[in-house]
PDB file of C-alpha atoms in Angstrom:
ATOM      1  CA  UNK A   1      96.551 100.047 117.730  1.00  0.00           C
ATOM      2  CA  UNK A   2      97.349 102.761 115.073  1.00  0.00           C
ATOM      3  CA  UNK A   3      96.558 101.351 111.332  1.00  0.00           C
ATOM      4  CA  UNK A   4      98.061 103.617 108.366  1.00  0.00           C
ATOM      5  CA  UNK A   5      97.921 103.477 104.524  1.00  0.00           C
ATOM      6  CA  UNK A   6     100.317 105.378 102.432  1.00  0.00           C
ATOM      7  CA  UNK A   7     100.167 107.059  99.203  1.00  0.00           C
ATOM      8  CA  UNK A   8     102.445 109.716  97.764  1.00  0.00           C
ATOM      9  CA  UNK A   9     103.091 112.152 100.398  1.00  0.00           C
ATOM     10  CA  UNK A  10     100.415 111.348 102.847  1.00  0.00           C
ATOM     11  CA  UNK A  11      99.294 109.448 105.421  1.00  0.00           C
ATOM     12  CA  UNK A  12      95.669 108.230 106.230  1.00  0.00           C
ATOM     13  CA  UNK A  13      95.231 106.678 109.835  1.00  0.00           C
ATOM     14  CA  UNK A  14      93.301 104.893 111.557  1.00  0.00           C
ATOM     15  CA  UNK A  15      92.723 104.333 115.360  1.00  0.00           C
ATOM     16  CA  UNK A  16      90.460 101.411 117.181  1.00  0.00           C
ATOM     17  CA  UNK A  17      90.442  99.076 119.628  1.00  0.00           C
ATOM     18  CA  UNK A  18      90.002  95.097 119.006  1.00  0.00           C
ATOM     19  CA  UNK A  19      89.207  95.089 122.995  1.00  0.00           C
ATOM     20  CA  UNK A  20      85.407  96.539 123.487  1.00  0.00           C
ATOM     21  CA  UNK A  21      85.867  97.711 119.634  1.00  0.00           C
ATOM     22  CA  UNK A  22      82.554  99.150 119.963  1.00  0.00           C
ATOM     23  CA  UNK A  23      84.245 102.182 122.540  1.00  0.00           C
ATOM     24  CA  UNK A  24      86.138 103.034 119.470  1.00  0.00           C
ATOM     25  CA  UNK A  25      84.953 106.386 117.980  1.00  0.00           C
ATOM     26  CA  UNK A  26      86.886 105.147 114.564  1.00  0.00           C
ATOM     27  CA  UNK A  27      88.520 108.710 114.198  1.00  0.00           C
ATOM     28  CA  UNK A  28      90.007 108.722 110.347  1.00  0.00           C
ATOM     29  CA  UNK A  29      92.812 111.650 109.379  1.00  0.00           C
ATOM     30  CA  UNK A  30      95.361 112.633 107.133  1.00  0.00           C
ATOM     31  CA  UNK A  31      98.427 113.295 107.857  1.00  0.00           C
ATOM     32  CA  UNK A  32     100.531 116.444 105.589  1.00  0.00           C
ATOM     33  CA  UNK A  33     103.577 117.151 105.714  1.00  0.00           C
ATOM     34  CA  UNK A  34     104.232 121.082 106.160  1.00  0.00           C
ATOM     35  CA  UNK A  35     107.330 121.086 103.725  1.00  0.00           C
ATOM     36  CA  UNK A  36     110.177 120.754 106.433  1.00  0.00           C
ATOM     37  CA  UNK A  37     110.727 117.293 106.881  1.00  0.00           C
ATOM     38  CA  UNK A  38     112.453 117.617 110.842  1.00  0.00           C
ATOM     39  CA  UNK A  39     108.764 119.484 111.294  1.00  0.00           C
ATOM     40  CA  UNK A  40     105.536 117.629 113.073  1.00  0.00           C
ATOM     41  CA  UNK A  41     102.985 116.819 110.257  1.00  0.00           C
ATOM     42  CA  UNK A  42      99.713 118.611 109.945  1.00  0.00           C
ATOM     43  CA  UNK A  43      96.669 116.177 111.034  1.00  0.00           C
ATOM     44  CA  UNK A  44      93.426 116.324 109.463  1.00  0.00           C
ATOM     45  CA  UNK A  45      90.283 114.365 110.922  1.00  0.00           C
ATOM     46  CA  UNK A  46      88.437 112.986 107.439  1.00  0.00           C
ATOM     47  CA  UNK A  47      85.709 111.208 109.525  1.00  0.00           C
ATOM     48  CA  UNK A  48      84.413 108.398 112.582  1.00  0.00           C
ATOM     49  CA  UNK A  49      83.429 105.572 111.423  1.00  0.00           C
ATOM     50  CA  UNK A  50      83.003 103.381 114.576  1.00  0.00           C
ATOM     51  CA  UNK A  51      85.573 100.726 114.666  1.00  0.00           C
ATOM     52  CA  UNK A  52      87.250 101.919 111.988  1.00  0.00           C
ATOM     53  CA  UNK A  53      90.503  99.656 111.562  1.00  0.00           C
ATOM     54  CA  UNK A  54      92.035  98.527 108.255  1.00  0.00           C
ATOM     55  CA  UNK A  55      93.241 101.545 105.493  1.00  0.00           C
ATOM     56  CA  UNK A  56      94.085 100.861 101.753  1.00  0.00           C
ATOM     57  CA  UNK A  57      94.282 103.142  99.209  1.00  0.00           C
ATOM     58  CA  UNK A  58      92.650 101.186  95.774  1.00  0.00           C
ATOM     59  CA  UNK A  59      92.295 102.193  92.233  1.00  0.00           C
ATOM     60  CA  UNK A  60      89.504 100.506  91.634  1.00  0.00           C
ATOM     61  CA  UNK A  61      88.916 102.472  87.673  1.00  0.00           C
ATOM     62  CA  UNK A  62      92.109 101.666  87.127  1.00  0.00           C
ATOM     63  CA  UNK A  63      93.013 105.367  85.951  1.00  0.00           C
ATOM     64  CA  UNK A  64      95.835 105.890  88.312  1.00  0.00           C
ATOM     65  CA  UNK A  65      93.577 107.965  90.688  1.00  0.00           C
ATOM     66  CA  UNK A  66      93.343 105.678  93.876  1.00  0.00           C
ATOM     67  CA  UNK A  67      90.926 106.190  96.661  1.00  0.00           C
ATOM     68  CA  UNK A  68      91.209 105.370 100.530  1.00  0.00           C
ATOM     69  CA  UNK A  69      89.050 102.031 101.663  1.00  0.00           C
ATOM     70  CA  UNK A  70      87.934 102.239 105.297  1.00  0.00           C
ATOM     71  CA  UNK A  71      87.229  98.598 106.555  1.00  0.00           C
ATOM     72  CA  UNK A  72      85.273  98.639 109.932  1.00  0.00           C
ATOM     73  CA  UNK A  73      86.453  95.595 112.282  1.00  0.00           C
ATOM     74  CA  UNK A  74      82.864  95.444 113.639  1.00  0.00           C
ATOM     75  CA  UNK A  75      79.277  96.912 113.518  1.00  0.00           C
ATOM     76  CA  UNK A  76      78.453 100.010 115.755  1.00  0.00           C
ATOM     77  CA  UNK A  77      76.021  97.799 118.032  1.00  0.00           C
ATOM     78  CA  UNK A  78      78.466  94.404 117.920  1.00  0.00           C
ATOM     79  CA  UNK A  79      78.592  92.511 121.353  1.00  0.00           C
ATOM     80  CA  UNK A  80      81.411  89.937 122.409  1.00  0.00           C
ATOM     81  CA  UNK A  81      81.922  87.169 121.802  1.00  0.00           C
ATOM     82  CA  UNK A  82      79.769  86.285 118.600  1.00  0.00           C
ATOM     83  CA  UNK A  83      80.009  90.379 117.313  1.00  0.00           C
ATOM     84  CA  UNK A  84      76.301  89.903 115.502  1.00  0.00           C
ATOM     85  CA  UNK A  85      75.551  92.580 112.777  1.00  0.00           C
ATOM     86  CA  UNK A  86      76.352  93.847 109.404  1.00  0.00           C
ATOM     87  CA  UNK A  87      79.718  95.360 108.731  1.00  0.00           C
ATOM     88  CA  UNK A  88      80.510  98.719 106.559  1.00  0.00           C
ATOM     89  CA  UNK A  89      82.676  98.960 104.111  1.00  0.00           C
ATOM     90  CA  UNK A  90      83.410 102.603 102.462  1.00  0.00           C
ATOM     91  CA  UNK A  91      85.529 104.495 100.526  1.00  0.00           C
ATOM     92  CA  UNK A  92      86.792 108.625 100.440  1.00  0.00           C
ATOM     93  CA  UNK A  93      88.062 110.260  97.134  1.00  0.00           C
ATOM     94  CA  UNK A  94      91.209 112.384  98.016  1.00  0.00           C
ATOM     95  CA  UNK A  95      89.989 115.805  97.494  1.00  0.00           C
ATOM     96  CA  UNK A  96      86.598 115.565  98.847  1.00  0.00           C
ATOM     97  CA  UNK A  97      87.148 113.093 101.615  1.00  0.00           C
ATOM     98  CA  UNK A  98      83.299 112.346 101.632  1.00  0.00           C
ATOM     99  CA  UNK A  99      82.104 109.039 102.872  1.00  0.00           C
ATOM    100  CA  UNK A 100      81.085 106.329  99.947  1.00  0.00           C
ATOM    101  CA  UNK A 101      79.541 103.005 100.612  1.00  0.00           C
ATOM    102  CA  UNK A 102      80.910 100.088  99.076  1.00  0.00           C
ATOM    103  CA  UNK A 103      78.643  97.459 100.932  1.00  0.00           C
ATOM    104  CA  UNK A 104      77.678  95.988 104.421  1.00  0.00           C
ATOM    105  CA  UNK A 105      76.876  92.410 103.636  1.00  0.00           C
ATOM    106  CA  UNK A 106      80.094  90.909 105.673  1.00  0.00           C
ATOM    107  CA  UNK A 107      78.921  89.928 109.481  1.00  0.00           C
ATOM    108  CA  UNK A 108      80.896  89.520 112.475  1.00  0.00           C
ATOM    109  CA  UNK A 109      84.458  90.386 112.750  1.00  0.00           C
ATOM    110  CA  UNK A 110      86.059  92.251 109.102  1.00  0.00           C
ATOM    111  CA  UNK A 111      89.827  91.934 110.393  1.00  0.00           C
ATOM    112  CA  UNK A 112      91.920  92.084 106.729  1.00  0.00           C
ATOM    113  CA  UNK A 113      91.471  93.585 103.602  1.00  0.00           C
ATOM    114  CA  UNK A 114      93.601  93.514 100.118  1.00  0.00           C
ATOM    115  CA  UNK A 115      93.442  95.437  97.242  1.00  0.00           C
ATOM    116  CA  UNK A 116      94.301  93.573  94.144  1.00  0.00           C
ATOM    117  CA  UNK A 117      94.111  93.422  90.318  1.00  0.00           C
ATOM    118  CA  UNK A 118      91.940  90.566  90.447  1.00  0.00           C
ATOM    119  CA  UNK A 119      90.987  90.441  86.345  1.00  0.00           C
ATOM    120  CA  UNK A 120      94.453  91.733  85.078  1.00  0.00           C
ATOM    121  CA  UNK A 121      92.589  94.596  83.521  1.00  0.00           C
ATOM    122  CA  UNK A 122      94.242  97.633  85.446  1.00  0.00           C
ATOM    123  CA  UNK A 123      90.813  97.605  88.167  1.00  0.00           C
ATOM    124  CA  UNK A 124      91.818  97.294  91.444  1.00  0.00           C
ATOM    125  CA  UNK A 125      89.344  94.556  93.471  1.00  0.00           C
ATOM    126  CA  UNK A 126      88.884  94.610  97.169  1.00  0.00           C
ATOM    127  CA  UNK A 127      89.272  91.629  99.187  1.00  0.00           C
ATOM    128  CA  UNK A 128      87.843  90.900 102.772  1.00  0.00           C
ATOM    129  CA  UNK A 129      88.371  88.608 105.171  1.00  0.00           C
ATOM    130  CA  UNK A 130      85.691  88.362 107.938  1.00  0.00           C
ATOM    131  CA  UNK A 131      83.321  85.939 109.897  1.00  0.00           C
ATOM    132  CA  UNK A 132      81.459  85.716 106.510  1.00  0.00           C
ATOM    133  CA  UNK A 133      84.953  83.905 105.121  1.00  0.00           C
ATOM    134  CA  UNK A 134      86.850  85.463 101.956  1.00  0.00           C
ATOM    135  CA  UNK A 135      84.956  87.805  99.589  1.00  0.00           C
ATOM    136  CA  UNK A 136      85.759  90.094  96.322  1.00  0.00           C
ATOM    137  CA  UNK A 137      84.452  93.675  96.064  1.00  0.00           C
ATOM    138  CA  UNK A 138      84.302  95.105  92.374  1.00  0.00           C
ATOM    139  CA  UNK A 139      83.541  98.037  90.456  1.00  0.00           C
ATOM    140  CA  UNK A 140      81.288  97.741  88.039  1.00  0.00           C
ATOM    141  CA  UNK A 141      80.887  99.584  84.927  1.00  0.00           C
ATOM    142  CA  UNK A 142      77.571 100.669  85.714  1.00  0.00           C
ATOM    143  CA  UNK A 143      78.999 102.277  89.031  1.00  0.00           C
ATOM    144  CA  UNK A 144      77.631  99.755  91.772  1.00  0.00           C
ATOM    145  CA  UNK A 145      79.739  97.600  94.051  1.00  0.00           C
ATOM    146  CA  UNK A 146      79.424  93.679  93.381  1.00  0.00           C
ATOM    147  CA  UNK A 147      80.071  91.235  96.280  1.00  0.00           C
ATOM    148  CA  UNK A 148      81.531  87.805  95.179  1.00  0.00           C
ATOM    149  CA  UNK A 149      82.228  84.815  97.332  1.00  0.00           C
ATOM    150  CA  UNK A 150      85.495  83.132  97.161  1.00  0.00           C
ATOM    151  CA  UNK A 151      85.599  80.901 100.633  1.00  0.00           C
ATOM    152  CA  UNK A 152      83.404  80.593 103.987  1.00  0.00           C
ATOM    153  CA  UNK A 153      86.481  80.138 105.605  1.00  0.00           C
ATOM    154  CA  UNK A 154      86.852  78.180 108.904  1.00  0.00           C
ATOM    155  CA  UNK A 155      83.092  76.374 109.186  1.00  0.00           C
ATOM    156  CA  UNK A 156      82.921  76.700 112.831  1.00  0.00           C
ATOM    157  CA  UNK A 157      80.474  78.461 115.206  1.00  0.00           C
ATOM    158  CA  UNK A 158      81.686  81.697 115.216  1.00  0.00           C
ATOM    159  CA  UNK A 159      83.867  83.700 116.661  1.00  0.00           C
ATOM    160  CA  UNK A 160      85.779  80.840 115.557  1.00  0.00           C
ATOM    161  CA  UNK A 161      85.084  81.137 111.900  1.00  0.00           C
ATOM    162  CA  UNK A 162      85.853  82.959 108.595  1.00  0.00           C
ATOM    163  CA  UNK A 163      88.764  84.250 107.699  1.00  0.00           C
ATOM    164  CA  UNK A 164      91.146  86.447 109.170  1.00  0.00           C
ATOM    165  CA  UNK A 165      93.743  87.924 107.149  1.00  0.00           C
ATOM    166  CA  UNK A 166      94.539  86.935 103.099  1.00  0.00           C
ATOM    167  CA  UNK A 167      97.129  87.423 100.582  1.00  0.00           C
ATOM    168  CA  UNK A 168      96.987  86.413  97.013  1.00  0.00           C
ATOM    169  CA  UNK A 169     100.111  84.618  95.478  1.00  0.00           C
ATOM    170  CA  UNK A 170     101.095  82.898  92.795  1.00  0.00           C
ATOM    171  CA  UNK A 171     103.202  79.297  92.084  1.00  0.00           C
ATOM    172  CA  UNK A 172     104.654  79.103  88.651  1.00  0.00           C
ATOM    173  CA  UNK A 173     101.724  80.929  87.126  1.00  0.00           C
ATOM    174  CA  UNK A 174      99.188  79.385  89.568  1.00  0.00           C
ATOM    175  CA  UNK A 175      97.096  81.618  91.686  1.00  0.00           C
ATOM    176  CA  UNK A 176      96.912  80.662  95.130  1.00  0.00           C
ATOM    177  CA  UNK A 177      95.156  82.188  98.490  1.00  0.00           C
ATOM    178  CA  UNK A 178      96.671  82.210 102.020  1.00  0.00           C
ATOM    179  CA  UNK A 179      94.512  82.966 105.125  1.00  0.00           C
ATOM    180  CA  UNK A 180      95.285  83.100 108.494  1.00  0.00           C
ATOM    181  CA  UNK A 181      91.748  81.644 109.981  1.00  0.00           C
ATOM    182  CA  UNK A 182      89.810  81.946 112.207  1.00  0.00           C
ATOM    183  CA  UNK A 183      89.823  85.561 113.962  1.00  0.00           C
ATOM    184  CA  UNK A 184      93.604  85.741 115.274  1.00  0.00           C
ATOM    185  CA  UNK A 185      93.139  82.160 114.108  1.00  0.00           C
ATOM    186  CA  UNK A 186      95.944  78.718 114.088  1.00  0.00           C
ATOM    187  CA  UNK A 187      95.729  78.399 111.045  1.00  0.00           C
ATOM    188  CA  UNK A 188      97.481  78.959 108.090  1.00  0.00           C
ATOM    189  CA  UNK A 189      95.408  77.894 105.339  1.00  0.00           C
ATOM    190  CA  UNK A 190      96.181  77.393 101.294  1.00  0.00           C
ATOM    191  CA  UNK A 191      93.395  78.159  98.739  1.00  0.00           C
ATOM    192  CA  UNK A 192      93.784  76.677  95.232  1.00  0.00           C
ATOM    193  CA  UNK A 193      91.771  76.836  92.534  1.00  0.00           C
ATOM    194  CA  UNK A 194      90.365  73.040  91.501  1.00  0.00           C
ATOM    195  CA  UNK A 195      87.435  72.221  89.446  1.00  0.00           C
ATOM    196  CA  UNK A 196      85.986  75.935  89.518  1.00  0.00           C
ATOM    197  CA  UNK A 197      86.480  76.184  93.516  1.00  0.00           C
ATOM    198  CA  UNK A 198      88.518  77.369  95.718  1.00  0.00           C
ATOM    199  CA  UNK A 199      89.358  74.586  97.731  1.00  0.00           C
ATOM    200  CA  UNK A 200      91.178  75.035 101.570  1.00  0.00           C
ATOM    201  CA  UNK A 201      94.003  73.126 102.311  1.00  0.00           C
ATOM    202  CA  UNK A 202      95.295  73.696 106.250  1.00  0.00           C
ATOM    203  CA  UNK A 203      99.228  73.839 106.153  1.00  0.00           C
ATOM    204  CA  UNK A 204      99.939  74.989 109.837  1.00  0.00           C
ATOM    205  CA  UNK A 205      97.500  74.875 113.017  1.00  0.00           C
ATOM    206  CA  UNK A 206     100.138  75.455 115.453  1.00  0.00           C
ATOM    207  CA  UNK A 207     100.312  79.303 115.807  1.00  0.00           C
ATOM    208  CA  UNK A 208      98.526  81.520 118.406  1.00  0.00           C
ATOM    209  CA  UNK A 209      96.687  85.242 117.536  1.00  0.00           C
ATOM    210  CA  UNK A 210      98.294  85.384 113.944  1.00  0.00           C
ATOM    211  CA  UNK A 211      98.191  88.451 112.870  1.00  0.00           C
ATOM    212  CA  UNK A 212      99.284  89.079 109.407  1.00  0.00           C
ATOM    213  CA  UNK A 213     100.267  87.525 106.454  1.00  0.00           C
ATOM    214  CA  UNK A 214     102.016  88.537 103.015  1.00  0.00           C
ATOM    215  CA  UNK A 215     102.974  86.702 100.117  1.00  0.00           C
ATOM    216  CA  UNK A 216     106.681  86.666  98.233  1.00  0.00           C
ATOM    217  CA  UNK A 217     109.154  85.691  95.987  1.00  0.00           C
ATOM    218  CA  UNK A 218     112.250  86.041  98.543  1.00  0.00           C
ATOM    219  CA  UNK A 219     114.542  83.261  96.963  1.00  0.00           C
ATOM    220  CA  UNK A 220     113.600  84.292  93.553  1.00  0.00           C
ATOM    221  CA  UNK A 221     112.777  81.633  92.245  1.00  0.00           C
ATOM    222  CA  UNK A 222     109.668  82.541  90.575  1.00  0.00           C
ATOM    223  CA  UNK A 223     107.271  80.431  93.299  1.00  0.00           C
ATOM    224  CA  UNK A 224     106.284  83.160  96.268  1.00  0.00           C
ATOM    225  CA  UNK A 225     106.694  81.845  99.644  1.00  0.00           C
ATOM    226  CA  UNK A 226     104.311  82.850 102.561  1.00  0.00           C
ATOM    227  CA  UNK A 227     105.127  84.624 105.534  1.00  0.00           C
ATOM    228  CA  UNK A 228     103.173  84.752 108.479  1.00  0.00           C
ATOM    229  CA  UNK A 229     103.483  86.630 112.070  1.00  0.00           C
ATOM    230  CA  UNK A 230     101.607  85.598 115.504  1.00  0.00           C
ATOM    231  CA  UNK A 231     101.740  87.230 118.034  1.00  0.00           C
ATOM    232  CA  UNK A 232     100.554  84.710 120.946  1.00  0.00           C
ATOM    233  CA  UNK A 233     102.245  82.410 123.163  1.00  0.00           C
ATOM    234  CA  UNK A 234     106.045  82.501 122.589  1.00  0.00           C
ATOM    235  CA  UNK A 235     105.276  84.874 119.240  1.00  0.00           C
ATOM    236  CA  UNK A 236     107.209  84.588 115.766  1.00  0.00           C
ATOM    237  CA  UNK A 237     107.278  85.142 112.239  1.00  0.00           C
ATOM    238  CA  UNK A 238     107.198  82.392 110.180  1.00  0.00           C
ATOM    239  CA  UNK A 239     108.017  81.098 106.413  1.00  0.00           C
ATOM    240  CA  UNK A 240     106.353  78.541 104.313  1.00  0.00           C
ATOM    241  CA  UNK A 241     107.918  77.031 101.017  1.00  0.00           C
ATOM    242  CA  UNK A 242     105.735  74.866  98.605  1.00  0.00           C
ATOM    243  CA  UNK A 243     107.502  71.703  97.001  1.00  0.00           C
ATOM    244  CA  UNK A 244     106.667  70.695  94.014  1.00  0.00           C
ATOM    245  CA  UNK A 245     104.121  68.279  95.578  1.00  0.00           C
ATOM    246  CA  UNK A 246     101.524  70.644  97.044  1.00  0.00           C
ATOM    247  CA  UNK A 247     102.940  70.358 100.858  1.00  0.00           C
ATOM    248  CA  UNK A 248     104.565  73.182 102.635  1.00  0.00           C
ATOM    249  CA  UNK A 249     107.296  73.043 104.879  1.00  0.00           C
ATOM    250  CA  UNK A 250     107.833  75.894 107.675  1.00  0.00           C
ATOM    251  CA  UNK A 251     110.662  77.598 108.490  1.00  0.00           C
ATOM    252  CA  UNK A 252     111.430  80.220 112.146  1.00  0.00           C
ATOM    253  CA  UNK A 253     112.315  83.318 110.635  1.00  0.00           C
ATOM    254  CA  UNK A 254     112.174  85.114 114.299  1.00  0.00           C
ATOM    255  CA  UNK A 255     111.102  82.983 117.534  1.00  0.00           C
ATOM    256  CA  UNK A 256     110.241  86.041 119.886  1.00  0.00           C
ATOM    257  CA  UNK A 257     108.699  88.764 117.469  1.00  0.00           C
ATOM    258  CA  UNK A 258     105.371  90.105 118.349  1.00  0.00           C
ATOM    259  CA  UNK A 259     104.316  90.668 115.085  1.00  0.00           C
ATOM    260  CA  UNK A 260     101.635  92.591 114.437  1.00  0.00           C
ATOM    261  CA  UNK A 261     101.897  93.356 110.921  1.00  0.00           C
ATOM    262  CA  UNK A 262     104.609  92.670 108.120  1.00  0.00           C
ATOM    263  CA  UNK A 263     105.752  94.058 104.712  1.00  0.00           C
ATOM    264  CA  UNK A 264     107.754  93.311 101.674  1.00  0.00           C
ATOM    265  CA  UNK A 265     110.415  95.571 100.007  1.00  0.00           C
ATOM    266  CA  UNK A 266     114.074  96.358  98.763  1.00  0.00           C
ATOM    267  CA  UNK A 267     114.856  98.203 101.653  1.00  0.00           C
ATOM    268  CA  UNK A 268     118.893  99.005 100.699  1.00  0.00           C
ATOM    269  CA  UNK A 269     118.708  98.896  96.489  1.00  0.00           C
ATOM    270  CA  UNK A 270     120.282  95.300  96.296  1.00  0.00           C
ATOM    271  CA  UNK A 271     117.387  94.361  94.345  1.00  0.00           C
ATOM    272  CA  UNK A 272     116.282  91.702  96.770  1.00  0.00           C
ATOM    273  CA  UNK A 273     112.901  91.637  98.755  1.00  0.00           C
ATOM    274  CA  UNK A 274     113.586  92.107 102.490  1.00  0.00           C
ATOM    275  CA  UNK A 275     111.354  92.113 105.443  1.00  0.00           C
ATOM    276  CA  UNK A 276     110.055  94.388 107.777  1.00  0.00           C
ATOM    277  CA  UNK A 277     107.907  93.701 110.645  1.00  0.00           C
ATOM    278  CA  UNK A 278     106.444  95.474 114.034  1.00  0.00           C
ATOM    279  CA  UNK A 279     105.341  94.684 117.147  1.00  0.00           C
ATOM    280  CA  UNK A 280     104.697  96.804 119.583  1.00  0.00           C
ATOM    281  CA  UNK A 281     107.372  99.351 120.460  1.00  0.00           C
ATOM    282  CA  UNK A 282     109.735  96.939 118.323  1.00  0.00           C
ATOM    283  CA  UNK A 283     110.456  97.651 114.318  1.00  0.00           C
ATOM    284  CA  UNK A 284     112.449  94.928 112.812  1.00  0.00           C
ATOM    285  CA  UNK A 285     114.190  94.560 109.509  1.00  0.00           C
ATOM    286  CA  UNK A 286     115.329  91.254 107.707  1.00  0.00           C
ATOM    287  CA  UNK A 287     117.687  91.635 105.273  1.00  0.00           C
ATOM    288  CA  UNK A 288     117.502  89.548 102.182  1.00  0.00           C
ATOM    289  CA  UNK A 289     121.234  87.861 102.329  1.00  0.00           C
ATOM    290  CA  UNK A 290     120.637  85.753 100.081  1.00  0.00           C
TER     291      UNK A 290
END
């Protein structure tokens, strides 16, 4: 599997392996574009980082200068099926490219990561999800990384615990999580904030290996739905609306998709959020028609 991040005109990658992810050299590069857009790119190796797997770029001062986040989907020495061990997390500052710890205090499996404005205060947050559940990374002022639990995740023996994959949105002004747990987990799980806790609310346990998961206003009606792809079984991509209540109720976007991983955007100007997933060799787009 190739993972990439984007920012302006280039584009950081990231190869690995989730089968005997310890082979995996973890070969980071850039790819430039040489000024002729029908030309190949120009590919520059930043670093190995064993394992390394999911790219975000982050401003984490929150002075418009964003940096590339390297999370490692295991520890160098990790053994199948429990993965034991510490996991990396680092950083590179475009220009320099130089390795730049952030921590190592998640265990297991590290299989998502989000960068968010957690505080509203322009600081872009990092957010894991790994056998050690869902955790915040922030800069502090002094210059050192804190580590914050929000959720253990699935409490289960692992590898059948933590978290998976996470997405932060937002229900008439309410902050909500969404997980996919455990590792390529059933579940589609609903954190919400009650009496200072984040407390887990299961919504689906019926997929198999999901994969990703986004968060989205695609009806606009100010409350985002969640959207979900598996990629197990008969495979699909899937869409959760909350009612007013608290339930959820699940709609088949695509029975048959592979989905590996999923994004939001206004793909044709219409000012509507469409869909794009892949899978595979496949590359699908849903068009907002609404």
């Amino acid at each position: 599997m190739i993972n990439l991040a984007y920012w302006k005109d280039q584009i950081a990658l990231a190869s690995e392996f989730e089968i005997e992810a310890k082979r995996s050299i973890g070969v980071v590069s850039l790819l430039v574009p040489n000024g002729d857009p029908r030309k190949p790119w120009h590919l520059k190796e930043i670093d190995r980082l064993t394992t390394s797997h999911r790219l975000r770029w982050a401003d984490i001062e929150g002075n418009g200068l964003k940096v590339l986040v390297n999370a490692p989907l295991t520890g160098p020495t990790a053994e199948a099926p429990d993965h034991d061990g510490h996991l990396p997390l680092v950083l590179y500052r475009p220009g320099r490219w130089k390795r730049e710890p952030i921590g190592d205090a998640n265990e297991g499996v590290q299989h998502g990561i989000l960068a968010i404005d957690w505080d509203g205060d322009g600081r872009e947050s990092i957010l894991t999800a790994s056998f050690s559940g869902i955790d915040r990374y922030a800069l502090q002022k002094n210059g050192e990384w804190k580590r914050i639990e929000i959720a253990r995740g699935r409490l289960a023996a692992c590898p059948k615990c933590g978290s998976s994959d996470i997405a932060v949105g937002q229900l008439t002004g309410e902050r909500f999580l969404a997980a996919i747990e455990p590792w390529h987990g059933n579940e589609i799980v609903v954190y919400r904030h009650e009496q200072r806790r984040w407390k887990r609310f299961v919504i689906d346990d019926s997929l198999l290996e999901g994969h990703t998961i986004l968060t989205a206003d695609l009806d606009g009606d100010g409350r985002d739905e969640i959207i979900a792809g598996f990629r197990g079984g008969s495979s699909g991509v899937m869409i959760y609306k909350a009612n007013s209540d608290g339930s959820w109720v699940k709609s088949v976007l695509d029975s048959g998709m592979r989905a590996n991983a999923c994004v939001v955007a206004d793909l044709n100007g219409r000012q509507r959020r469409d869909l794009a997933c892949v899978g595979g060799a496949l590359l699908k787009w849903y068009e907002n028609v609404r």
